[in-house]
PDB file of C-alpha atoms in Angstrom:
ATOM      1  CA  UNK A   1     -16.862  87.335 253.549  1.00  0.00           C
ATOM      2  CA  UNK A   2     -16.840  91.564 253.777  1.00  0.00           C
ATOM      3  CA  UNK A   3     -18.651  91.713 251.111  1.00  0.00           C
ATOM      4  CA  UNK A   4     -21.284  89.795 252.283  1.00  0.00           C
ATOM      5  CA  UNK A   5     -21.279  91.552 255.464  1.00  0.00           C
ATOM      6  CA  UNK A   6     -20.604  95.025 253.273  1.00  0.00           C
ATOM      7  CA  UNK A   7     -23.769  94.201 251.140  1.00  0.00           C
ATOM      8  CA  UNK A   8     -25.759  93.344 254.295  1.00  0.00           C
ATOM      9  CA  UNK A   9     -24.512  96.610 256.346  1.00  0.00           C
ATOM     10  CA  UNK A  10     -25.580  98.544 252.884  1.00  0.00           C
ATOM     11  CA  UNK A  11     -29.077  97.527 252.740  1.00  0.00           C
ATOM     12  CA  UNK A  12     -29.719  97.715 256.394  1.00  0.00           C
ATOM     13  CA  UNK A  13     -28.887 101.444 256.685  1.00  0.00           C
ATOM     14  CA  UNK A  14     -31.097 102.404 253.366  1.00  0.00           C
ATOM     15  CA  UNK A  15     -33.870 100.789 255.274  1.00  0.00           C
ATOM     16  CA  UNK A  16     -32.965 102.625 258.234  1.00  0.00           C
ATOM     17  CA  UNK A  17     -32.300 105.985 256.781  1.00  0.00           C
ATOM     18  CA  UNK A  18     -35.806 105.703 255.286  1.00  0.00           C
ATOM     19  CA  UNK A  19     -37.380 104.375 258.378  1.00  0.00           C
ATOM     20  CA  UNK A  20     -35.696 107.379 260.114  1.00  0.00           C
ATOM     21  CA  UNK A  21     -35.882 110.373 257.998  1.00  0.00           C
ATOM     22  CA  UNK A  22     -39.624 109.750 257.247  1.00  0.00           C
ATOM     23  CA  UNK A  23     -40.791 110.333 261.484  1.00  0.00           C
ATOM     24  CA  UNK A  24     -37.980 112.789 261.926  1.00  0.00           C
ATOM     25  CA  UNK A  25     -39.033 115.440 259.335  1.00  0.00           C
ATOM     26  CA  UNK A  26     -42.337 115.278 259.345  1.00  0.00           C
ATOM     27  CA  UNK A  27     -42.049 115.978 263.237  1.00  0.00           C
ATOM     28  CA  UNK A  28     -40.023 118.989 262.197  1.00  0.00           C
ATOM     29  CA  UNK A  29     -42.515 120.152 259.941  1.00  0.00           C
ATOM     30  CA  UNK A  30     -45.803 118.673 262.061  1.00  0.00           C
ATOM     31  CA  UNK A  31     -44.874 119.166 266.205  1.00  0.00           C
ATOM     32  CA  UNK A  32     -43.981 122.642 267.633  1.00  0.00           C
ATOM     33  CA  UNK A  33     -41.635 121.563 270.082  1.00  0.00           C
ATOM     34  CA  UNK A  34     -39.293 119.858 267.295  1.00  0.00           C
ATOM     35  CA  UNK A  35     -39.754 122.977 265.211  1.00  0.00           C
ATOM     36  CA  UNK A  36     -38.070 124.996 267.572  1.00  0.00           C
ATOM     37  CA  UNK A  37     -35.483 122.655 268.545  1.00  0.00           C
ATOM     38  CA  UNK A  38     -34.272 120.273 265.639  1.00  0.00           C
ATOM     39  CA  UNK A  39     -32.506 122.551 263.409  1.00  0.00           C
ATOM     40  CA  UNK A  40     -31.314 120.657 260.089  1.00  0.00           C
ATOM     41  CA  UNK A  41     -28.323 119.832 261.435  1.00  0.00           C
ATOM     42  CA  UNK A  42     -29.710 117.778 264.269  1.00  0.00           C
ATOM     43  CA  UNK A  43     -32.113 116.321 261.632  1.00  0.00           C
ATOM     44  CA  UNK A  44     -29.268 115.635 259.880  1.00  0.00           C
ATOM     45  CA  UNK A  45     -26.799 113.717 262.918  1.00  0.00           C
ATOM     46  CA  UNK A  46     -30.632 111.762 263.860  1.00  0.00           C
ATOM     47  CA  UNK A  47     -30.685 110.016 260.437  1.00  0.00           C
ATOM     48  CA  UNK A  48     -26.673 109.322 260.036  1.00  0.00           C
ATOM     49  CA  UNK A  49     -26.621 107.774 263.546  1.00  0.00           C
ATOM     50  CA  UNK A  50     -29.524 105.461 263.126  1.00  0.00           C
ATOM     51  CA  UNK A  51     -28.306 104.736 259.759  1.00  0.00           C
ATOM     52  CA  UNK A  52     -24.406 104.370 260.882  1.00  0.00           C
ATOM     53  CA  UNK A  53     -26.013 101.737 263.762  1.00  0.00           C
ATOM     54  CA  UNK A  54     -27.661  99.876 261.448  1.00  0.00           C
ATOM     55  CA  UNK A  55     -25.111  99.512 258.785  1.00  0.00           C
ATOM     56  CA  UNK A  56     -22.611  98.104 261.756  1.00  0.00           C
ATOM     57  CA  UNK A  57     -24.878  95.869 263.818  1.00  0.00           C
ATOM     58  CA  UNK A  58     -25.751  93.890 260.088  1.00  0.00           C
ATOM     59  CA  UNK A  59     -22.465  93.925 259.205  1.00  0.00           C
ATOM     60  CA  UNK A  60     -21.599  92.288 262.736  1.00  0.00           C
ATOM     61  CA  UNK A  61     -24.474  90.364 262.961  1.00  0.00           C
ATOM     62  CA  UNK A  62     -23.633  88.687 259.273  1.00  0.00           C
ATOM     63  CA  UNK A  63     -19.528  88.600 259.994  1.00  0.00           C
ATOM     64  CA  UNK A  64     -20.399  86.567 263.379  1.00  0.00           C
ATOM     65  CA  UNK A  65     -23.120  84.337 261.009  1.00  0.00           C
ATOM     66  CA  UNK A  66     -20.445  83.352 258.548  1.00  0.00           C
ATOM     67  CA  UNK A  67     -17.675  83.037 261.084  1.00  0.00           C
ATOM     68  CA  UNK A  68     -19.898  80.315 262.817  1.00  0.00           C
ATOM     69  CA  UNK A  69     -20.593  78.793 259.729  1.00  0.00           C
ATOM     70  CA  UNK A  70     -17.529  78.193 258.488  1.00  0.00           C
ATOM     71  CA  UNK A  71     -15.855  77.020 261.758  1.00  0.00           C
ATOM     72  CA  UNK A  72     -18.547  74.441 262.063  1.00  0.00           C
ATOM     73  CA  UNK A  73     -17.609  73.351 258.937  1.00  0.00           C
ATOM     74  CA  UNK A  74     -13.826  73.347 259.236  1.00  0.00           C
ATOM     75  CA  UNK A  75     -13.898  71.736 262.936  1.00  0.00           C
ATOM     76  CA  UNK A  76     -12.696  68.008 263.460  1.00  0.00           C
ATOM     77  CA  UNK A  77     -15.716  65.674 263.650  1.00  0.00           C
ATOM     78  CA  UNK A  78     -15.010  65.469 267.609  1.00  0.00           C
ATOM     79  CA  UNK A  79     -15.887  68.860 268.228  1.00  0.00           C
ATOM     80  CA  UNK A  80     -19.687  68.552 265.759  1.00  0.00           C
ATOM     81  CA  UNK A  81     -20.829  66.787 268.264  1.00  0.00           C
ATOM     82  CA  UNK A  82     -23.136  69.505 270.042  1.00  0.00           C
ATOM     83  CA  UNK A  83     -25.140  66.693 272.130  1.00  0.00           C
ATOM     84  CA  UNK A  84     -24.525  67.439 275.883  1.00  0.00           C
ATOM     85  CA  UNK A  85     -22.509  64.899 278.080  1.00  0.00           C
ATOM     86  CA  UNK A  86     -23.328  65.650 281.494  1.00  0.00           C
ATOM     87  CA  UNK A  87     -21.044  65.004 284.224  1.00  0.00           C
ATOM     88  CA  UNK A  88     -23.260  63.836 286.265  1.00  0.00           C
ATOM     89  CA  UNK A  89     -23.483  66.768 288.828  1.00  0.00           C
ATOM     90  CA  UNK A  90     -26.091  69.233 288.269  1.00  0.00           C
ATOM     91  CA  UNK A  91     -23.907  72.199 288.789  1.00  0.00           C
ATOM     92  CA  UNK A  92     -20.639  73.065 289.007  1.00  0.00           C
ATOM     93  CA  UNK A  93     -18.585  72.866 292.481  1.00  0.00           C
ATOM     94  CA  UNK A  94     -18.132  76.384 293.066  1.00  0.00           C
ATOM     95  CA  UNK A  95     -22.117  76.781 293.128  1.00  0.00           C
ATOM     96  CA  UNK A  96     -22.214  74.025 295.927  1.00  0.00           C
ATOM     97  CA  UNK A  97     -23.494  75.142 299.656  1.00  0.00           C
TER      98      UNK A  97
END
Protein backbone atom coordinates (compact mmCIF):
# COMPACT_ATOMS: atom_id res chain seq x y z
CA UNK A 1 0.00 0.00 0.00
CA UNK A 2 3.13 2.83 0.35
CA UNK A 3 4.17 2.04 -2.60
CA UNK A 4 1.22 2.72 -4.28
CA UNK A 5 0.80 5.85 -2.48
CA UNK A 6 4.91 6.37 -2.92
CA UNK A 7 4.47 5.90 -6.77
CA UNK A 8 1.44 8.23 -6.79
CA UNK A 9 3.20 11.05 -4.47
CA UNK A 10 6.28 10.57 -7.14
CA UNK A 11 4.49 11.37 -10.21
CA UNK A 12 2.40 14.09 -8.77
CA UNK A 13 5.36 16.28 -7.73
CA UNK A 14 7.26 15.76 -11.33
CA UNK A 15 4.09 17.17 -12.72
CA UNK A 16 4.14 19.81 -10.27
CA UNK A 17 7.74 20.74 -10.33
CA UNK A 18 7.27 21.16 -14.10
CA UNK A 19 4.03 22.96 -13.82
CA UNK A 20 5.90 25.23 -11.32
CA UNK A 21 9.33 25.88 -12.47
CA UNK A 22 8.10 26.66 -16.06
CA UNK A 23 5.82 30.23 -14.73
CA UNK A 24 8.34 30.83 -12.00
CA UNK A 25 11.50 31.34 -14.15
CA UNK A 26 10.34 32.71 -16.94
CA UNK A 27 8.80 35.48 -14.56
CA UNK A 28 12.33 35.85 -13.27
CA UNK A 29 13.70 36.26 -16.53
CA UNK A 30 10.36 38.11 -18.22
CA UNK A 31 8.72 40.64 -15.19
CA UNK A 32 10.87 43.36 -13.50
CA UNK A 33 9.41 43.18 -10.26
CA UNK A 34 10.38 39.30 -9.87
CA UNK A 35 13.80 40.17 -11.23
CA UNK A 36 14.56 42.21 -8.44
CA UNK A 37 13.02 40.19 -5.85
CA UNK A 38 13.19 36.30 -6.52
CA UNK A 39 16.73 35.56 -6.12
CA UNK A 40 17.50 31.73 -7.00
CA UNK A 41 17.04 30.73 -3.80
CA UNK A 42 13.45 31.83 -3.54
CA UNK A 43 13.05 30.30 -7.05
CA UNK A 44 14.39 27.50 -5.64
CA UNK A 45 11.99 27.11 -2.02
CA UNK A 46 8.76 28.15 -4.83
CA UNK A 47 9.31 24.90 -6.80
CA UNK A 48 10.25 22.43 -3.68
CA UNK A 49 7.12 23.64 -1.82
CA UNK A 50 4.67 23.19 -4.60
CA UNK A 51 6.37 20.06 -5.43
CA UNK A 52 6.67 18.81 -1.56
CA UNK A 53 2.54 19.67 -1.49
CA UNK A 54 1.89 17.75 -4.22
CA UNK A 55 3.88 14.71 -3.52
CA UNK A 56 1.92 14.58 0.11
CA UNK A 57 -1.65 15.47 -0.80
CA UNK A 58 -1.37 12.23 -3.64
CA UNK A 59 0.17 10.25 -1.34
CA UNK A 60 -2.78 11.05 1.20
CA UNK A 61 -5.29 11.24 -1.19
CA UNK A 62 -4.26 7.47 -2.55
CA UNK A 63 -3.45 6.06 1.29
CA UNK A 64 -7.17 7.29 2.28
CA UNK A 65 -8.41 5.57 -1.40
CA UNK A 66 -6.97 2.21 -0.52
CA UNK A 67 -7.76 2.39 3.16
CA UNK A 68 -11.51 2.73 2.09
CA UNK A 69 -11.18 0.12 -0.23
CA UNK A 70 -10.00 -2.40 1.65
CA UNK A 71 -12.20 -1.82 4.76
CA UNK A 72 -15.19 -2.08 2.53
CA UNK A 73 -14.00 -5.17 1.58
CA UNK A 74 -12.99 -6.65 4.93
CA UNK A 75 -16.31 -5.31 6.78
CA UNK A 76 -19.10 -7.88 7.89
CA UNK A 77 -21.94 -7.91 5.34
CA UNK A 78 -24.09 -5.85 8.05
CA UNK A 79 -22.10 -2.91 7.81
CA UNK A 80 -22.14 -2.99 3.27
CA UNK A 81 -25.25 -2.03 3.57
CA UNK A 82 -24.87 1.85 2.72
CA UNK A 83 -28.82 2.26 2.02
CA UNK A 84 -30.15 4.84 4.60
CA UNK A 85 -32.70 3.72 7.35
CA UNK A 86 -34.28 6.72 8.54
CA UNK A 87 -35.59 7.02 11.90
CA UNK A 88 -38.31 8.55 11.07
CA UNK A 89 -37.55 12.13 12.41
CA UNK A 90 -36.16 14.50 10.04
CA UNK A 91 -33.48 15.75 12.30
CA UNK A 92 -31.92 15.00 15.21
CA UNK A 93 -33.37 16.16 18.80
CA UNK A 94 -30.85 18.57 19.67
CA UNK A 95 -31.82 20.62 16.37
CA UNK A 96 -35.53 20.68 17.66
CA UNK A 97 -37.15 24.31 18.64
Amino acid sequence: MSAEATLAGTKAAAVATIASAIPTLASVRMLPWAKANINPTGQALIISTVAGMAYFIAADKKILSLARRHSFEEAPDHLKNTSYQGTGRPHPAFFRP
